[in-house]
Amino acid sequence: MMIDSCWEGKTMETRIGTVMHYYPKLSVAAVILQDHLTKGEKIHIHGAHEDFHQTVTSMEYEHTPIAEASEGLDIGIKVIQKVHEGDIVFREM
């Protein structure tokens, strides 16, 4: 598990992944996880061009829907706005 964490306002956040690619037609971010992630969790995606919060509503691993994913997996997450390679994904605590 990553120890990289920060305070965003009053919300504690832990870094859980990095965006590797964005599929604009699907609004899906390919993310390599550095910690586990569960459908329904709130995340914060931060980068040079975007900074937004959302709830994870859809995740896939190898084109199969999943409810949770473990560290090290390369997963697809449905996102509410465009992201870029290198953007950081945080879990809101």
Short mmCIF file of C-alpha atoms in Angstrom, two decimals:
data_model
loop_
_atom_site.label_atom_id
_atom_site.label_comp_id
_atom_site.label_asym_id
_atom_site.label_seq_id
_atom_site.Cartn_x
_atom_site.Cartn_y
_atom_site.Cartn_z
CA MET A 1 0.00 0.00 0.00
CA MET A 2 1.25 3.50 -0.83
CA ILE A 3 1.94 5.84 2.08
CA ASP A 4 1.54 8.87 -0.22
CA SER A 5 -1.43 10.78 1.17
CA CYS A 6 -2.61 14.36 1.36
CA TRP A 7 -5.28 16.60 2.85
CA GLU A 8 -7.73 18.01 0.33
CA GLY A 9 -9.71 20.50 2.38
CA LYS A 10 -10.85 18.43 5.35
CA THR A 11 -10.84 15.11 3.49
CA MET A 12 -7.91 12.72 3.92
CA GLU A 13 -6.88 11.08 0.65
CA THR A 14 -4.57 8.19 -0.18
CA ARG A 15 -2.93 7.72 -3.56
CA ILE A 16 -4.20 4.48 -5.08
CA GLY A 17 -3.30 4.63 -8.75
CA THR A 18 -2.11 6.34 -11.91
CA VAL A 19 -3.96 6.88 -15.19
CA MET A 20 -2.16 5.06 -18.00
CA HIS A 21 -4.57 5.83 -20.86
CA TYR A 22 -7.94 7.44 -21.59
CA TYR A 23 -10.56 6.04 -24.00
CA PRO A 24 -12.67 9.08 -25.00
CA LYS A 25 -15.46 7.21 -26.83
CA LEU A 26 -16.10 5.12 -23.71
CA SER A 27 -15.18 7.75 -21.08
CA VAL A 28 -12.94 5.14 -19.47
CA ALA A 29 -9.61 5.62 -17.74
CA ALA A 30 -7.10 2.76 -17.74
CA VAL A 31 -5.59 2.85 -14.24
CA ILE A 32 -2.75 0.85 -12.73
CA LEU A 33 -3.59 0.35 -9.06
CA GLN A 34 -1.12 0.82 -6.23
CA ASP A 35 -3.77 -0.16 -3.67
CA HIS A 36 -7.15 -1.93 -3.72
CA LEU A 37 -10.32 -0.24 -4.99
CA THR A 38 -13.99 -1.14 -4.53
CA LYS A 39 -17.00 -0.13 -6.61
CA GLY A 40 -18.91 2.60 -4.76
CA GLU A 41 -15.82 4.23 -3.26
CA LYS A 42 -15.25 7.94 -3.74
CA ILE A 43 -12.13 8.91 -5.68
CA HIS A 44 -10.34 12.13 -6.61
CA ILE A 45 -8.50 12.39 -9.92
CA HIS A 46 -5.88 15.11 -10.08
CA GLY A 47 -3.65 16.17 -12.94
CA ALA A 48 -2.28 19.17 -14.80
CA HIS A 49 -5.56 19.62 -16.72
CA GLU A 50 -8.23 18.21 -14.40
CA ASP A 51 -9.16 17.98 -10.76
CA PHE A 52 -12.46 16.29 -9.92
CA HIS A 53 -14.18 13.93 -7.50
CA GLN A 54 -16.51 11.06 -8.33
CA THR A 55 -17.91 7.78 -7.07
CA VAL A 56 -16.69 4.61 -8.80
CA THR A 57 -19.80 3.32 -10.58
CA SER A 58 -18.20 0.92 -13.06
CA MET A 59 -14.91 -0.99 -13.14
CA GLU A 60 -13.60 -3.67 -15.49
CA TYR A 61 -10.64 -6.02 -15.58
CA GLU A 62 -9.86 -7.59 -18.96
CA HIS A 63 -13.30 -6.43 -20.26
CA THR A 64 -15.15 -8.14 -17.39
CA PRO A 65 -17.13 -6.06 -14.85
CA ILE A 66 -15.74 -6.32 -11.31
CA ALA A 67 -16.83 -5.06 -7.90
CA GLU A 68 -13.34 -4.81 -6.42
CA ALA A 69 -9.76 -4.78 -7.64
CA SER A 70 -6.46 -5.43 -5.89
CA GLU A 71 -3.09 -3.71 -5.97
CA GLY A 72 -1.13 -4.19 -9.19
CA LEU A 73 -4.12 -4.66 -11.50
CA ASP A 74 -4.57 -2.58 -14.64
CA ILE A 75 -8.30 -1.78 -14.64
CA GLY A 76 -10.78 0.37 -16.53
CA ILE A 77 -12.82 2.92 -14.58
CA LYS A 78 -15.77 4.82 -16.06
CA VAL A 79 -15.01 8.53 -15.48
CA ILE A 80 -17.23 11.60 -15.55
CA GLN A 81 -14.75 13.78 -17.43
CA LYS A 82 -11.64 13.53 -19.56
CA VAL A 83 -8.38 12.45 -17.90
CA HIS A 84 -4.79 12.28 -19.11
CA GLU A 85 -1.90 9.83 -18.84
CA GLY A 86 -0.05 10.41 -15.58
CA ASP A 87 -3.04 11.80 -13.65
CA ILE A 88 -3.10 10.58 -10.05
CA VAL A 89 -6.06 8.72 -8.53
CA PHE A 90 -6.72 9.17 -4.81
CA ARG A 91 -9.19 7.38 -2.52
CA GLU A 92 -11.19 9.77 -0.35
CA MET A 93 -11.18 8.64 3.27
#
